[in-house]
Backbone as CSV, one residue per row, in Angstrom:
resi,resn,N_x,N_y,N_z,CA_x,CA_y,CA_z,C_x,C_y,C_z
1,MET,-14.743,96.736,-99.240,-14.014,97.320,-98.256,-13.714,98.304,-97.397
2,LYS,-14.368,99.878,-98.097,-14.941,101.507,-97.412,-16.000,100.141,-96.489
3,GLU,-16.841,99.630,-96.890,-17.710,99.407,-95.955,-17.147,98.739,-94.724
4,LEU,-16.921,97.891,-95.244,-15.798,97.103,-93.876,-15.155,97.954,-92.534
5,LEU,-14.324,98.573,-93.422,-13.709,99.730,-92.832,-15.086,100.840,-91.495
6,LYS,-15.806,101.302,-92.488,-16.759,101.766,-91.438,-17.582,101.323,-90.125
7,LYS,-17.843,99.941,-91.023,-18.253,98.931,-89.602,-17.509,99.335,-88.084
8,GLN,-15.904,98.681,-88.771,-15.070,98.149,-87.954,-15.010,99.649,-86.859
9,PHE,-15.254,100.836,-87.934,-15.276,102.035,-87.127,-16.277,102.454,-86.104
10,THR,-17.090,101.677,-86.619,-18.129,101.871,-85.742,-18.364,100.869,-84.450
11,PHE,-17.870,99.658,-84.626,-17.796,98.899,-83.410,-16.644,99.621,-82.551
12,LEU,-15.792,99.902,-82.841,-14.543,101.342,-82.044,-15.183,101.998,-81.425
13,LEU,-15.735,102.838,-82.093,-16.665,103.981,-81.614,-17.569,103.763,-80.495
14,TYR,-18.189,102.573,-81.485,-19.518,102.412,-79.557,-18.329,101.781,-78.858
15,GLY,-17.201,101.001,-78.274,-16.686,100.974,-77.539,-16.413,101.530,-76.399
16,PHE,-15.977,102.626,-77.305,-15.325,103.867,-76.729,-16.543,104.528,-76.520
17,VAL,-17.886,104.537,-76.460,-18.841,105.238,-76.129,-19.422,104.706,-75.277
18,PHE,-19.225,103.132,-74.949,-19.239,102.545,-73.380,-17.837,102.855,-72.166
19,TRP,-17.422,102.501,-72.793,-15.653,102.465,-71.677,-15.085,103.967,-71.262
20,LEU,-16.034,105.214,-71.888,-15.567,106.458,-71.215,-16.714,107.032,-69.902
21,PRO,-17.689,107.127,-69.663,-18.276,107.654,-68.899,-17.844,106.729,-67.680
22,LEU,-17.309,104.834,-67.622,-17.303,104.229,-66.957,-15.619,104.719,-66.767
23,ILE,-15.101,104.997,-67.122,-13.439,105.287,-66.978,-13.539,106.186,-66.045
24,LEU,-14.676,107.440,-66.509,-14.460,108.853,-65.354,-15.388,108.298,-64.299
25,VAL,-16.256,107.350,-63.937,-16.576,107.666,-62.399,-15.904,106.635,-61.559
26,ILE,-14.285,105.385,-62.630,-13.261,105.039,-62.050,-12.539,105.259,-61.335
27,TYR,-12.161,106.726,-62.597,-11.039,107.756,-62.050,-11.775,108.408,-60.361
28,ILE,-12.802,108.890,-60.231,-13.615,110.385,-60.068,-13.662,109.161,-58.107
29,VAL,-13.715,108.394,-58.728,-14.044,107.158,-57.377,-12.889,106.997,-56.385
30,ILE,-11.750,107.179,-57.678,-9.877,106.587,-57.224,-9.678,108.145,-56.214
31,LEU,-10.036,109.168,-57.048,-9.605,110.171,-57.012,-10.297,110.531,-55.225
32,LEU,-11.465,110.373,-55.526,-11.891,110.781,-53.818,-11.107,109.598,-52.992
33,PHE,-11.805,108.847,-53.128,-11.461,107.245,-51.303,-9.793,106.995,-51.469
34,GLY,-9.038,107.208,-52.358,-7.519,106.588,-52.477,-6.742,106.753,-51.397
35,ASN,-6.625,108.856,-50.865,-6.769,108.864,-49.691,-7.390,108.401,-48.082
36,ALA,-8.608,108.127,-48.241,-9.349,108.018,-47.904,-9.202,107.581,-46.284
37,GLU,-8.237,106.614,-45.723,-8.230,106.121,-44.984,-7.246,106.618,-43.885
38,LYS,-5.937,107.330,-45.053,-5.766,108.030,-44.429,-5.979,109.504,-43.552
39,VAL,-6.975,110.145,-44.832,-7.437,111.222,-43.944,-8.451,111.373,-42.818
40,GLY,-9.396,109.830,-43.112,-10.119,110.133,-42.253,-9.625,109.146,-41.044
41,ARG,-8.601,108.922,-40.749,-7.484,108.339,-39.547,-7.670,109.656,-38.818
42,MET,-6.017,110.422,-39.681,-6.062,111.758,-39.254,-7.753,112.537,-38.771
43,LEU,-8.804,112.891,-38.920,-10.348,113.309,-38.119,-9.859,112.378,-36.994
44,LEU,-10.477,111.455,-37.718,-10.455,110.895,-35.649,-9.659,111.269,-34.475
45,GLY,-8.124,111.081,-35.199,-6.992,110.937,-34.142,-7.407,112.335,-33.189
46,VAL,-7.978,112.920,-34.136,-8.150,114.417,-32.591,-9.175,113.666,-31.940
47,ALA,-10.097,113.831,-31.705,-10.625,112.949,-30.838,-10.283,111.560,-29.950
48,ILE,-9.942,110.567,-30.667,-9.109,109.189,-29.987,-7.720,108.549,-30.456
49,PRO,-7.648,107.820,-29.351,-6.385,107.161,-30.012,-5.401,106.832,-30.635
50,GLU,-4.340,106.402,-30.673,-4.172,105.652,-32.039,-4.725,104.009,-31.697
51,LYS,-4.064,103.989,-30.803,-4.097,102.734,-30.368,-5.329,102.581,-30.806
52,TYR,-6.559,103.011,-30.332,-7.652,102.629,-30.827,-8.064,102.873,-31.885
53,LEU,-8.157,103.102,-33.042,-7.743,103.330,-34.178,-7.249,102.097,-35.868
54,TYR,-8.448,100.969,-35.385,-8.405,100.883,-36.043,-8.173,100.179,-38.159
55,ALA,-7.264,99.443,-38.875,-7.432,99.849,-40.122,-8.887,99.464,-41.017
56,GLY,-9.473,100.409,-41.242,-11.115,100.528,-42.176,-11.716,101.850,-41.514
57,MET,-11.124,102.045,-40.066,-12.179,102.840,-39.640,-12.129,104.619,-40.602
58,GLY,-10.956,104.838,-40.520,-11.120,106.252,-41.510,-12.109,106.176,-42.863
59,PHE,-11.053,104.736,-43.262,-12.208,104.880,-45.384,-14.051,105.073,-44.421
60,VAL,-14.290,104.331,-43.364,-15.532,104.517,-43.370,-16.100,105.513,-42.956
61,LEU,-15.607,106.489,-41.778,-15.719,107.997,-41.843,-15.732,108.290,-42.826
62,CYS,-14.902,108.459,-43.835,-14.916,109.237,-45.190,-16.728,109.161,-45.805
63,ILE,-16.807,107.719,-46.454,-17.702,107.518,-46.379,-19.393,107.929,-45.340
64,LEU,-19.062,107.578,-44.498,-20.117,108.690,-44.049,-20.538,109.676,-44.120
65,ILE,-19.390,110.531,-44.485,-19.076,111.592,-44.180,-20.044,112.611,-45.482
66,VAL,-19.783,111.406,-46.574,-19.858,111.474,-47.750,-21.436,111.716,-48.031
67,TYR,-21.800,110.934,-47.543,-23.267,110.207,-47.122,-24.432,111.044,-46.599
68,PHE,-23.643,111.515,-45.341,-25.084,112.737,-44.381,-24.914,114.468,-45.829
69,SER,-23.536,114.009,-46.349,-23.202,115.399,-46.745,-24.434,115.449,-47.963
70,GLY,-24.763,114.542,-49.037,-25.604,113.951,-49.910,-27.323,114.011,-49.131
71,MET,-27.448,113.318,-47.916,-28.519,113.795,-47.430,-29.073,115.387,-47.286
72,LEU,-27.657,116.296,-46.452,-27.430,117.349,-45.911,-28.196,118.489,-47.525
73,LEU,-27.696,117.962,-48.432,-27.462,118.414,-49.678,-29.420,118.272,-50.709
74,LYS,-30.010,117.362,-50.022,-31.191,117.070,-50.985,-32.172,116.343,-49.762
75,LEU,-32.306,117.040,-49.276,-33.346,117.093,-47.627,-33.279,118.406,-47.026
76,THR,-32.485,119.131,-47.004,-32.801,119.830,-46.262,-32.029,121.851,-47.857
77,ASN,-32.673,122.754,-47.091,-32.293,124.072,-47.861,-30.502,124.212,-48.202
78,VAL,-29.862,123.288,-47.788,-28.212,123.793,-47.955,-28.112,123.789,-48.942
79,GLY,-28.555,123.317,-49.724,-28.148,122.815,-51.708,-28.653,124.636,-52.390
80,ARG,-29.539,124.914,-51.994,-30.454,125.770,-52.203,-29.790,127.068,-51.932
81,ILE,-28.821,127.431,-50.496,-28.507,128.378,-50.640,-27.765,128.482,-51.480
82,LEU,-26.112,127.162,-51.573,-24.715,126.877,-52.220,-24.977,127.089,-53.529
83,HIS,-26.585,126.784,-54.145,-26.887,127.234,-55.513,-26.793,128.532,-56.229
84,LYS,-26.710,129.494,-55.110,-26.585,130.853,-55.276,-25.832,131.398,-55.388
85,ILE,-24.318,130.842,-55.153,-23.165,131.485,-54.959,-22.862,131.289,-56.285
86,PRO,-22.212,132.602,-56.802,-22.098,132.444,-58.307,-21.110,131.737,-58.659
87,VAL,-21.058,130.747,-60.011,-20.079,129.963,-59.791,-19.978,128.703,-59.509
88,ILE,-19.445,127.970,-58.299,-19.343,127.067,-57.548,-21.217,126.833,-57.676
89,GLY,-21.825,127.395,-57.777,-23.231,127.232,-57.834,-23.723,126.042,-58.783
90,ILE,-23.425,125.806,-59.901,-23.501,125.345,-60.759,-23.827,123.717,-60.617
91,PHE,-22.742,123.369,-59.233,-22.363,122.100,-59.184,-23.586,121.615,-58.089
92,PHE,-24.272,122.356,-57.252,-24.676,122.415,-56.668,-26.942,122.352,-56.708
93,GLY,-26.523,122.551,-58.172,-28.329,122.079,-58.782,-29.126,121.175,-58.015
94,GLN,-30.204,121.474,-57.651,-31.362,120.419,-57.362,-31.614,119.984,-58.343
95,GLY,-32.620,118.205,-58.419,-33.503,118.049,-59.073,-33.054,116.901,-59.599
96,GLU,-34.246,116.000,-60.142,-32.808,114.286,-60.311,-32.468,114.068,-61.577
97,ILE,-31.720,113.195,-61.059,-30.564,113.262,-62.423,-31.183,112.064,-63.916
98,MET,-31.088,112.082,-64.828,-31.123,111.679,-65.450,-30.332,110.046,-65.670
99,THR,-30.681,109.267,-66.255,-30.370,107.793,-66.514,-31.467,107.433,-67.204
100,VAL,-29.868,105.948,-68.109,-30.578,105.539,-69.044,-31.402,104.468,-68.565
101,GLY,-31.473,103.831,-67.258,-33.030,103.387,-66.697,-33.991,103.819,-66.875
102,ARG,-33.632,105.403,-66.615,-35.081,105.945,-66.166,-35.089,106.180,-67.699
103,LEU,-34.906,106.483,-68.988,-35.117,106.578,-70.351,-35.862,105.544,-70.719
104,SER,-35.509,104.043,-70.552,-36.061,102.938,-71.002,-37.582,102.541,-70.504
105,ASN,-37.545,103.477,-69.365,-39.438,103.583,-68.844,-40.313,104.586,-68.875
106,MET,-39.338,105.577,-70.080,-40.067,106.646,-70.873,-40.695,106.174,-72.108
107,GLN,-41.763,107.409,-72.506,-42.150,107.083,-73.965,-41.339,107.783,-74.702
108,ALA,-40.828,107.005,-75.641,-39.876,108.068,-76.579,-40.609,108.242,-77.991
109,CYS,-40.009,109.341,-78.465,-41.028,110.342,-79.154,-39.977,110.899,-80.063
110,LEU,-41.029,111.476,-81.342,-40.553,112.471,-82.543,-40.901,113.642,-82.038
111,PHE,-39.726,114.602,-81.833,-40.849,115.895,-82.135,-40.035,117.329,-83.375
112,LEU,-40.785,118.304,-83.460,-40.037,119.341,-83.679,-39.461,120.417,-83.346
113,TYR,-37.626,120.048,-83.453,-36.456,120.957,-83.011,-37.018,122.204,-83.574
114,SER,-37.446,122.099,-84.779,-37.395,123.957,-85.633,-38.085,123.045,-86.293
115,SER,-38.249,124.176,-87.449,-39.980,124.113,-88.956,-38.590,123.081,-89.351
116,THR,-38.153,122.425,-89.360,-37.598,121.323,-90.795,-36.628,120.408,-89.667
117,CYS,-36.245,120.692,-88.770,-35.849,119.503,-88.604,-36.415,118.775,-87.460
118,ILE,-36.431,117.940,-87.730,-37.390,116.479,-86.185,-36.569,116.068,-85.304
119,SER,-36.755,115.568,-84.869,-35.522,114.788,-83.907,-35.535,114.412,-82.577
120,PHE,-34.986,112.695,-82.122,-35.745,111.859,-81.306,-35.069,112.770,-79.476
121,GLY,-37.042,112.393,-78.974,-36.686,112.608,-77.485,-38.229,111.741,-76.826
122,TRP,-37.328,112.230,-75.394,-38.659,111.418,-74.647,-39.695,112.440,-74.160
123,ILE,-40.963,111.701,-73.560,-41.612,112.386,-73.181,-41.723,112.433,-71.189
124,LEU,-41.637,113.686,-71.065,-41.907,113.794,-69.602,-42.853,113.901,-68.855
125,ALA,-43.752,115.252,-69.418,-44.947,115.103,-69.191,-45.930,116.065,-69.864
126,GLU,-46.977,116.101,-69.388,-48.348,117.274,-70.149,-48.159,118.083,-69.483
127,GLU,-48.739,119.244,-69.686,-48.622,120.212,-69.036,-49.372,121.367,-70.145
128,LYS,-51.028,121.787,-68.786,-51.794,122.620,-69.259,-51.234,123.950,-69.396
129,VAL,-51.667,124.760,-70.354,-51.440,126.078,-69.937,-52.786,126.700,-69.903
130,GLN,-52.662,128.118,-69.497,-53.856,128.718,-68.838,-53.581,130.162,-69.179
131,ILE,-54.570,131.231,-69.889,-54.387,131.844,-70.782,-55.682,132.869,-69.761
132,SER,-55.326,134.235,-69.593,-57.014,134.911,-67.982,-56.868,134.000,-67.396
133,GLY,-56.609,133.009,-67.149,-56.985,131.856,-66.466,-58.330,130.935,-66.297
134,GLU,-57.889,130.920,-68.063,-58.892,129.951,-68.176,-57.952,129.024,-69.886
135,ASN,-58.635,127.327,-68.942,-56.768,126.520,-70.073,-57.523,126.775,-71.420
136,ALA,-56.400,126.832,-72.314,-55.791,126.876,-73.812,-56.462,125.625,-74.223
137,SER,-56.781,125.600,-75.862,-56.999,124.084,-75.859,-55.637,123.665,-76.895
138,PHE,-54.488,123.989,-76.317,-53.258,123.227,-76.964,-52.565,123.009,-75.562
139,PRO,-53.065,122.200,-75.003,-51.149,121.654,-74.228,-50.235,121.865,-75.091
140,LEU,-48.749,121.997,-73.985,-47.297,121.677,-74.040,-47.128,120.825,-73.876
141,PHE,-46.052,119.671,-74.022,-45.722,118.593,-73.264,-43.548,118.796,-73.698
142,CYS,-43.420,118.576,-71.954,-41.982,118.941,-71.883,-41.282,117.577,-72.330
143,VAL,-40.160,117.666,-72.968,-40.166,116.300,-73.735,-38.182,116.610,-73.599
144,TYR,-37.637,115.508,-72.856,-36.159,115.414,-73.116,-35.059,115.373,-74.479
145,PHE,-34.701,116.005,-74.317,-33.197,116.635,-75.976,-32.044,115.370,-75.664
146,PRO,-31.911,114.390,-75.589,-30.269,114.185,-75.254,-29.885,114.285,-75.951
147,ASN,-27.917,114.735,-74.976,-26.966,114.818,-76.093,-26.055,113.624,-76.295
148,ILE,-25.593,113.735,-77.548,-25.176,112.587,-78.243,-23.733,112.576,-77.914
149,PRO,-22.654,111.796,-77.223,-23.496,110.321,-76.923,-23.961,109.698,-75.532
150,THR,-23.448,111.103,-74.647,-23.710,110.978,-73.610,-25.422,110.321,-73.018
151,LEU,-26.463,111.111,-73.375,-27.688,110.618,-73.477,-28.113,111.454,-72.162
152,VAL,-27.431,111.075,-70.917,-28.264,111.745,-69.697,-27.683,112.994,-69.330
153,THR,-27.148,113.918,-70.303,-27.356,115.352,-69.775,-28.348,115.692,-71.685
154,GLY,-29.110,116.325,-71.377,-29.997,116.916,-72.618,-30.711,118.141,-71.594
155,SER,-31.498,118.202,-72.819,-32.261,119.474,-72.393,-33.657,119.051,-72.498
156,VAL,-34.738,120.145,-72.238,-36.148,120.260,-71.837,-36.733,120.703,-72.935
157,PHE,-37.261,120.926,-73.574,-38.176,121.608,-74.416,-39.740,121.486,-74.114
158,ALA,-40.563,122.965,-74.332,-42.029,122.518,-74.547,-42.258,122.282,-75.243
159,VAL,-43.067,121.549,-75.769,-43.048,121.604,-77.536,-44.765,120.940,-77.630
160,ARG,-45.478,122.203,-78.252,-46.493,121.444,-78.991,-47.226,120.115,-79.325
161,LYS,-48.500,120.064,-78.645,-48.956,118.261,-78.711,-48.795,117.881,-80.059
162,ASP,-49.020,118.902,-81.332,-49.243,118.593,-82.126,-47.999,118.355,-82.649
163,ALA,-47.103,118.498,-82.720,-45.615,118.812,-83.375,-44.690,117.281,-82.569
164,VAL,-45.363,116.412,-81.569,-44.509,115.474,-81.333,-45.922,113.809,-81.834
165,MET,-45.215,112.992,-81.618,-45.117,111.917,-82.576,-44.157,110.219,-81.361
166,LYS,-45.597,110.152,-80.607,-45.100,108.767,-80.099,-45.028,107.922,-80.749
167,LEU,-43.900,106.977,-79.880,-43.717,105.903,-80.964,-43.858,104.791,-80.409
168,ASP,-43.956,103.513,-81.482,-44.042,101.864,-80.612,-42.725,101.410,-80.453
169,ASN,-41.504,102.282,-81.107,-40.766,101.464,-80.628,-40.711,101.800,-79.275
170,THR,-39.361,100.700,-78.491,-38.935,100.957,-77.232,-37.667,101.430,-77.130
171,SER,-37.698,101.598,-76.182,-36.590,102.799,-75.369,-34.960,102.488,-76.262
172,THR,-35.170,101.241,-75.723,-33.946,100.288,-75.973,-33.588,100.786,-78.187
173,GLU,-34.485,100.483,-78.192,-34.794,100.979,-79.313,-34.530,102.003,-80.564
174,VAL,-34.438,103.300,-79.669,-34.598,104.532,-79.766,-32.784,105.058,-79.472
175,ILE,-32.052,104.562,-78.393,-31.244,104.861,-77.704,-29.789,103.704,-78.435
176,ASN,-30.087,102.873,-79.309,-29.229,101.943,-79.625,-29.225,102.827,-81.395
177,LEU,-30.594,103.266,-81.760,-30.197,104.407,-82.765,-29.451,105.556,-82.508
178,LEU,-29.437,106.093,-81.928,-29.096,107.534,-81.600,-27.200,107.182,-81.457
179,LEU,-27.053,106.422,-80.625,-25.630,105.768,-80.904,-25.003,105.199,-82.157
180,TYR,-25.452,106.954,-83.368,-25.033,106.521,-84.273,-25.083,104.890,-85.032
181,ALA,-26.621,105.182,-85.067,-27.305,104.025,-85.855,-26.797,102.260,-85.506
182,PHE,-25.998,102.381,-84.604,-25.292,100.814,-84.621,-26.481,99.807,-84.632
183,ARG,-27.478,100.074,-84.413,-28.329,99.091,-83.681,-29.450,99.541,-84.615
184,SER,-30.471,99.794,-85.827,-31.540,100.276,-86.334,-32.856,99.338,-86.151
185,PRO,-33.514,100.334,-85.365,-35.052,99.326,-85.689,-35.363,98.958,-87.713
186,ALA,-36.162,97.508,-87.750,-36.811,97.758,-88.504,-37.614,99.188,-89.669
187,ALA,-38.342,99.733,-88.226,-38.653,100.768,-89.117,-39.434,101.451,-87.598
188,LEU,-39.670,102.838,-87.879,-40.273,103.044,-86.943,-41.837,103.418,-86.567
189,LYS,-42.355,103.042,-85.426,-43.418,102.940,-85.673,-44.276,104.048,-84.816
190,TYR,-45.293,104.771,-85.858,-46.052,105.893,-85.139,-47.179,105.529,-84.232
191,LEU,-47.610,106.369,-83.674,-48.808,106.196,-82.224,-49.392,107.320,-82.744
192,PRO,-50.789,107.186,-82.630,-51.820,108.334,-82.087,-51.756,108.804,-80.819
193,TRP,-52.465,110.400,-81.058,-53.209,110.722,-79.223,-54.203,109.691,-79.116
194,GLU,-54.600,109.407,-77.981,-56.115,109.097,-77.812,-57.402,109.809,-78.234
195,ASP,-56.464,110.954,-78.265,-57.809,111.721,-78.494,-57.975,112.367,-80.683
196,GLU,-56.699,111.542,-81.136,-57.192,111.831,-82.090,-57.637,110.727,-83.238
197,SER,-58.586,111.498,-84.365,-59.032,110.432,-85.257,-58.024,109.926,-86.115
198,ASP,-58.617,108.968,-86.882,-58.029,108.521,-87.721,-56.786,109.335,-89.356
199,GLU,-57.663,109.612,-89.587,-57.515,110.541,-90.213,-57.039,111.989,-90.174
200,GLU,-56.946,112.528,-88.715,-56.308,113.670,-88.234,-54.719,112.405,-87.919
201,PHE,-54.701,111.849,-87.474,-53.663,110.786,-87.038,-52.277,110.421,-88.634
202,LYS,-53.486,110.101,-89.717,-52.478,110.149,-90.917,-52.060,111.149,-91.904
203,LYS,-52.514,112.275,-91.490,-52.373,113.475,-92.149,-51.154,114.136,-90.972
204,ARG,-51.114,113.741,-89.716,-50.265,114.225,-88.909,-48.711,113.606,-89.469
205,SER,-49.310,112.634,-89.599,-47.939,111.632,-89.282,-47.226,111.483,-90.521
206,LYS,-48.061,112.411,-91.770,-47.219,112.154,-93.160,-46.507,113.658,-92.969
207,ASN,-47.192,114.843,-92.105,-46.270,116.229,-92.593,-45.226,116.078,-91.462
208,LEU,-46.300,116.020,-89.415,-45.440,115.617,-88.675,-45.101,117.711,-88.583
209,ARG,-46.583,117.971,-88.834,-45.905,120.172,-88.026,-47.100,120.461,-87.604
210,PRO,-47.219,121.176,-87.254,-48.288,121.713,-86.261,-49.029,122.813,-87.208
211,GLU,-50.582,122.620,-87.450,-51.538,123.728,-87.656,-51.184,124.709,-87.546
212,ILE,-51.145,125.786,-88.636,-50.408,127.147,-88.301,-51.675,127.974,-88.368
213,LYS,-51.807,128.758,-86.834,-52.891,129.280,-87.106,-52.464,131.158,-86.425
214,PRO,-53.334,131.835,-87.446,-53.112,133.401,-86.876,-51.901,133.727,-85.481
215,ASP,-52.987,133.722,-84.604,-53.008,133.755,-83.209,-51.775,133.187,-82.623
216,ARG,-51.155,132.292,-82.795,-49.926,131.182,-82.497,-48.570,131.068,-82.962
217,PRO,-47.255,131.303,-82.801,-45.935,131.368,-83.907,-45.922,129.585,-83.855
218,ASN,-44.721,129.753,-85.319,-45.231,128.885,-86.147,-44.136,127.916,-85.713
219,ASN,-42.939,128.469,-84.720,-41.902,127.059,-84.082,-42.762,126.363,-82.470
220,PRO,-42.592,124.886,-83.136,-43.415,124.128,-81.951,-42.555,124.106,-80.267
221,CYS,-41.466,124.526,-81.048,-40.387,124.510,-79.315,-40.888,125.931,-79.103
222,PHE,-40.555,125.431,-77.699,-40.942,127.294,-76.588,-39.592,127.173,-75.843
223,ARG,-38.639,128.349,-75.709,-37.717,128.163,-74.663,-37.309,129.132,-73.770
224,GLY,-38.953,130.303,-74.385,-39.094,131.054,-73.247,-40.377,131.654,-72.843
225,LYS,-41.392,133.147,-72.314,-42.428,133.012,-72.082,-42.950,132.510,-73.341
226,LEU,-44.410,132.136,-73.321,-45.513,132.296,-73.415,-46.296,134.006,-74.418
């Protein structure tokens, strides 16, 4: 009985996770465009006589204003200038938006969130490290760490290569696993790096921790400067 109730609660929670972002989007759209026709006609009325204002013209004007505002923020320096304004500047951050579709085409992985905690993530890029103008022997990987259950909001960590384990599981499997294990894969499938020997891979797979050397810190995640 307990397991049955737990399963039903999981279904309910998963449904909530599905509908919450959709409802928020619908609410925002209604809030923004509910009075679009009225506002648009009022703006057009400044230059166009009322008898020439046809139904829908106000709404179209508002859509065009939103569209060109987006182009202005994305293609010019206006967004950067607004981003520097205290408090309200956080709404004008520049950069790409993470989406579930983008996650589905990225390499899923496990990485050391701390010295004792392993977490799921996605590999964004490999970054070389230079010390005194020379390439270091330890490249860093930018790993996207999602928040649950939204997934598309999260953080980016710089993680040492030996503390990242690529997964042969699909991103869809990992997403379903992160959504409170609604659907769990049969197993997590580890993948070696291209330059990693079979012995090194098996050893790292067992421990999944970076080799500790005196000249480098133990924590594989870096949030500050090297």
